[in-house]
mmCIF file of C-alpha atoms in Angstrom:
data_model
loop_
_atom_site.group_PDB
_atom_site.id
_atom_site.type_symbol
_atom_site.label_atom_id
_atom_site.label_comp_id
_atom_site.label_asym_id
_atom_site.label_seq_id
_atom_site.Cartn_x
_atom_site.Cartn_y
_atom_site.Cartn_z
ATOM 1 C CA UNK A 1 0.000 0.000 0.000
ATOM 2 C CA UNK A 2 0.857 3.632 -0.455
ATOM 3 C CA UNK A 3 1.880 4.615 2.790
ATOM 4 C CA UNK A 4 4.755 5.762 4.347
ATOM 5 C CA UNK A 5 6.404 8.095 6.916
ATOM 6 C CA UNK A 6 9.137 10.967 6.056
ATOM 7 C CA UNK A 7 9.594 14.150 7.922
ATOM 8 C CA UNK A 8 7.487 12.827 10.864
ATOM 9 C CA UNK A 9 4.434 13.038 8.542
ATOM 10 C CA UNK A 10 2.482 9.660 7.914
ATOM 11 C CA UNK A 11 1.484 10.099 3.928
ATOM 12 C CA UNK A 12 -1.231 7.726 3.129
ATOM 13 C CA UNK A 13 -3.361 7.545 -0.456
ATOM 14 C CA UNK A 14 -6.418 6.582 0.187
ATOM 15 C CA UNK A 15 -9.983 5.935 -2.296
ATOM 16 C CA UNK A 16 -13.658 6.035 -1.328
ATOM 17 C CA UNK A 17 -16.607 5.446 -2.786
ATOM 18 C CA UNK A 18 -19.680 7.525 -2.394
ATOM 19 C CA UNK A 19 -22.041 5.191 -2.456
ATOM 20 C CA UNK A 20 -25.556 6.849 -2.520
ATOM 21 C CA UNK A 21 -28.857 5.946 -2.529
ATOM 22 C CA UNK A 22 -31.832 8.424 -2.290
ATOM 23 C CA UNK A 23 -30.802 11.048 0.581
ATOM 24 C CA UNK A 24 -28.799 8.132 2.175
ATOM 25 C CA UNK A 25 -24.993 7.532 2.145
ATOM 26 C CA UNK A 26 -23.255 4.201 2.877
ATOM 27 C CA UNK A 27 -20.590 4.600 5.645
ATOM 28 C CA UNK A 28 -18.082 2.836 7.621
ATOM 29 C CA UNK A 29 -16.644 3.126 10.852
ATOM 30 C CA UNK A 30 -13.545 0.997 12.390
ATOM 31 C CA UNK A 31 -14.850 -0.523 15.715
ATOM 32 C CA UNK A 32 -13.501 1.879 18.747
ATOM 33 C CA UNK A 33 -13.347 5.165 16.838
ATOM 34 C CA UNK A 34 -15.926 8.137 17.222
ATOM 35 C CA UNK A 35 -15.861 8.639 13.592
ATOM 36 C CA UNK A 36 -17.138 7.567 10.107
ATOM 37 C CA UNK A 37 -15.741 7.442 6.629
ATOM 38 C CA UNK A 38 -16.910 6.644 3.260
ATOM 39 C CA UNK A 39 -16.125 2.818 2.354
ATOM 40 C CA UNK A 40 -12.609 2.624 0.365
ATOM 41 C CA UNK A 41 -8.913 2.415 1.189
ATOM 42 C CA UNK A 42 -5.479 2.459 0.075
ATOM 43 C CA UNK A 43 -4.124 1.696 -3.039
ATOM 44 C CA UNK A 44 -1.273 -0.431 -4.066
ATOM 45 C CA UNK A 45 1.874 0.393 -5.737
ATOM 46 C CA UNK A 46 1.004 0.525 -9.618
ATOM 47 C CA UNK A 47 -2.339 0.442 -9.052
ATOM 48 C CA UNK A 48 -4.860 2.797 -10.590
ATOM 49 C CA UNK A 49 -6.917 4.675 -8.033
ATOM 50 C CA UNK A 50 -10.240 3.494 -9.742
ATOM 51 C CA UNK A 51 -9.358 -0.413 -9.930
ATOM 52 C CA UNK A 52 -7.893 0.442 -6.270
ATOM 53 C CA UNK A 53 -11.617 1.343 -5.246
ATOM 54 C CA UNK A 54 -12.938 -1.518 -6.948
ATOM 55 C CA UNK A 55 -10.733 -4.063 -5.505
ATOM 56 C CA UNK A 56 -11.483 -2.605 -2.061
ATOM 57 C CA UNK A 57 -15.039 -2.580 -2.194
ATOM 58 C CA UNK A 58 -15.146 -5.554 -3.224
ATOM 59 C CA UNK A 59 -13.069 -7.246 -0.786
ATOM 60 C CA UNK A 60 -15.395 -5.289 2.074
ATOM 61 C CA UNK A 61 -18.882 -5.658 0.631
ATOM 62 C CA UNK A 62 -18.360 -8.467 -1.403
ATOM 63 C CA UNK A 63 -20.162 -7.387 -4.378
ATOM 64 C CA UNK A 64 -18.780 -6.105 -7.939
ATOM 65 C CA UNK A 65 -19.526 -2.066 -8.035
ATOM 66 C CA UNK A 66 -19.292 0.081 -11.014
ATOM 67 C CA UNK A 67 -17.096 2.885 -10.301
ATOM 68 C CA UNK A 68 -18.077 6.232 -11.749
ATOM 69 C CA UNK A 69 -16.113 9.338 -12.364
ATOM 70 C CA UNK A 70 -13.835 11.220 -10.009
ATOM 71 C CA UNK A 71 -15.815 13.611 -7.547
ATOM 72 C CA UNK A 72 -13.398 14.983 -4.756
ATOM 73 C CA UNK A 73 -9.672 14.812 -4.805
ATOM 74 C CA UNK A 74 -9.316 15.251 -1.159
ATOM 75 C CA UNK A 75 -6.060 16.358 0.647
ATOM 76 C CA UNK A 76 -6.509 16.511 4.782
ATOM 77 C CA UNK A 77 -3.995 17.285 7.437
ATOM 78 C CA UNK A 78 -4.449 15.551 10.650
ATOM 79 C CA UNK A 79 -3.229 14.197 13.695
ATOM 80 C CA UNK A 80 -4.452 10.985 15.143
ATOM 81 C CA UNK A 81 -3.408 8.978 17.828
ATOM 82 C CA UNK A 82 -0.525 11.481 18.245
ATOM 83 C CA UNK A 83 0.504 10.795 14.940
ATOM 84 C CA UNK A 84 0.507 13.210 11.915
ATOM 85 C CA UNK A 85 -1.402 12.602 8.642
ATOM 86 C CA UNK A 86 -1.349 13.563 4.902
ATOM 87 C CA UNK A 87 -3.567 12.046 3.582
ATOM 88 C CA UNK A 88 -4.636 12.160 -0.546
ATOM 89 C CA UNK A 89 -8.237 10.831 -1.207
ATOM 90 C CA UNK A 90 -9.522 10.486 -4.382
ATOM 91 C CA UNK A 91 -13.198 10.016 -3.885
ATOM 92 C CA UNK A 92 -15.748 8.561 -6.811
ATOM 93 C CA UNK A 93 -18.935 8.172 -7.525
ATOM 94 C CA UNK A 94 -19.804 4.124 -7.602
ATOM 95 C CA UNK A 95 -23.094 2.428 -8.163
ATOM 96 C CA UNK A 96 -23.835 -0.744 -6.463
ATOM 97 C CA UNK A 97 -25.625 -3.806 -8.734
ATOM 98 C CA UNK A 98 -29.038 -3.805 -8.939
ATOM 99 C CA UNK A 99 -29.549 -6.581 -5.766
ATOM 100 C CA UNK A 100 -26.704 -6.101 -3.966
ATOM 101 C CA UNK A 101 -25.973 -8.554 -1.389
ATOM 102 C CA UNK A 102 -22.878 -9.812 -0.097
ATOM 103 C CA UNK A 103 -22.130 -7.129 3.234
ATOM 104 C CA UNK A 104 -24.425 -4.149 1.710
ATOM 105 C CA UNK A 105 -26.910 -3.412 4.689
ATOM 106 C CA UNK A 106 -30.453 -2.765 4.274
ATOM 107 C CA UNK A 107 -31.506 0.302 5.704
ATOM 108 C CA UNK A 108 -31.746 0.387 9.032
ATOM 109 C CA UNK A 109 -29.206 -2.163 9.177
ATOM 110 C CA UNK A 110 -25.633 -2.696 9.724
ATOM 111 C CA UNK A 111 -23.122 -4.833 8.130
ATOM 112 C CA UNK A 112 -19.930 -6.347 9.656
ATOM 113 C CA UNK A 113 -16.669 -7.576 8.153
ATOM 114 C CA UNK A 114 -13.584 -8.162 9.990
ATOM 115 C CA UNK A 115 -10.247 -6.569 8.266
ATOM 116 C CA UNK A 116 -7.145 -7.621 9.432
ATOM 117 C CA UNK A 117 -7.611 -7.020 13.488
ATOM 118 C CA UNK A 118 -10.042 -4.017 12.666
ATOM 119 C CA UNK A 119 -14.054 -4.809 12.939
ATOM 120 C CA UNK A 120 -15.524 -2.900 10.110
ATOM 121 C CA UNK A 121 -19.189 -1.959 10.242
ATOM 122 C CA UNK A 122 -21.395 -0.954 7.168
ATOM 123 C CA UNK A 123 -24.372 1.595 7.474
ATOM 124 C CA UNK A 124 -26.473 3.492 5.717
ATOM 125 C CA UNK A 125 -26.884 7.565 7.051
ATOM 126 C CA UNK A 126 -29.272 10.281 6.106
ATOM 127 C CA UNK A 127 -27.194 13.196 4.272
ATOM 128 C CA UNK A 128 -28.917 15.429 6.707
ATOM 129 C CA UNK A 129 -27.609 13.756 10.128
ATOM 130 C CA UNK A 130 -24.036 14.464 8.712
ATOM 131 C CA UNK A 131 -22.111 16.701 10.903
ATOM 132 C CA UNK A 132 -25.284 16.285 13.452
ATOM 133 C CA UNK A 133 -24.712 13.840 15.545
ATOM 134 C CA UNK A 134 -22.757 11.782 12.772
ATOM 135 C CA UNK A 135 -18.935 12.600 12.414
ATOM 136 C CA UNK A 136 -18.296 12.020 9.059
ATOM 137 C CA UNK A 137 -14.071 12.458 8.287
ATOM 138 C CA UNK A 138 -12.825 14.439 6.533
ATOM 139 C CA UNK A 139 -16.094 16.831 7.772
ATOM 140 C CA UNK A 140 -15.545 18.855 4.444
ATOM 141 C CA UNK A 141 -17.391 16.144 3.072
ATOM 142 C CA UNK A 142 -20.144 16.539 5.000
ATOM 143 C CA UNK A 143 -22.086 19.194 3.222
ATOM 144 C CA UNK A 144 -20.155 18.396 -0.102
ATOM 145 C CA UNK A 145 -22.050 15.023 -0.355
ATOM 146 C CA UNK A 146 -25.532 16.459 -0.572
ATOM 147 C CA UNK A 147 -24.880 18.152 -4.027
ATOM 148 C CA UNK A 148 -22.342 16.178 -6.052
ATOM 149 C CA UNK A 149 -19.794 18.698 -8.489
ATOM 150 C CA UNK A 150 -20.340 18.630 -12.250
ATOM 151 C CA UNK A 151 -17.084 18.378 -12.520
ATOM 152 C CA UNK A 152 -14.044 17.161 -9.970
ATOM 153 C CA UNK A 153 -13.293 19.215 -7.337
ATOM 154 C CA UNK A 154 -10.048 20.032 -5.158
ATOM 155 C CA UNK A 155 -10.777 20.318 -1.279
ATOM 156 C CA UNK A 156 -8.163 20.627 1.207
ATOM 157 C CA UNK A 157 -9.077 20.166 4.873
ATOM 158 C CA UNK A 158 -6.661 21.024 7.976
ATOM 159 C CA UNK A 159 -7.273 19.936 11.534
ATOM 160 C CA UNK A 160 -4.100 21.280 12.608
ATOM 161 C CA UNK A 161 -2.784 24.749 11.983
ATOM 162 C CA UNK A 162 -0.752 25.033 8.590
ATOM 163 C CA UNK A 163 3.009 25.385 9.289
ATOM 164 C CA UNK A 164 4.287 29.128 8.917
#
């Protein structure tokens, strides 16, 4: 995978899907954490971002998505754990087949899959309870989700002050 520490920074690459349906999003959230992110992870050396995505989700919901065009290239500077992050997320648009299955919860639902020793659990959130009472990371995301760009869009989001 495409991470890797230099200057005390962790550097990670990271893809997502935005999986939508309705005024719903699909989500995921590592057992233990206070947080949520959009299903996705890191990609592999010589691997394309978009057949990064697909391998991913289909290794965590089991199903074979279509993934769409490029919505968000994401960069986001945090700290967690004590540790630094940059983190680049390239974040797409991907459309689940018509009867799902595999790990895809129903709404209402949740879905589990064990990762490596992380718990991963699947759910489905109203765009609305983003940022209310949901903490969706990175938060610039939150608001972002409810009306898709036309075209790709470059968001930066900073947890920690910039360096002078």
């Amino acid at each position: 995978m495409l991470s890797f520490d230099t200057d005390g920074v962790r550097f990670n690459l990271r893809v997502a899907g935005v999986i939508l349906a309705g005024d719903h999003v699909l989500l995921h959230q590592i057992a233990g954490t206070d947080y949520w992110i959009l299903p996705g992870g890191r990609v592999e050396g010589g691997e394309a971002t978009s057949a990064a995505l697909h391998r991913e989700l289909q290794e965590e919901l089991g199903v074979n998505v279509q993934v769409g065009r490029l919505l968000w290239v994401v960069e986001s500077f945090f700290t967690l754990q004590g540790r630094r992050f940059h983190e680049l997320g390239f974040y797409y648009r991907v459309t689940l087949p018509g009867s799902p299955g595999g790990r895809v919860p129903a709404r209402g639902q949740s879905s589990h899959r064990q990762d490596g020793s992380n718990l991963l659990t699947f759910r489905w959130f109203s765009l609305g309870d983003l940022g209310h009472g949901v903490r969706l990371l990175p938060p610039v995301l939150g608001a972002a989700l409810a009306h898709p760009p036309l075209t790709t869009r470059h968001l930066v989001y900073r947890d920690e002050p910039a360096d002078s």
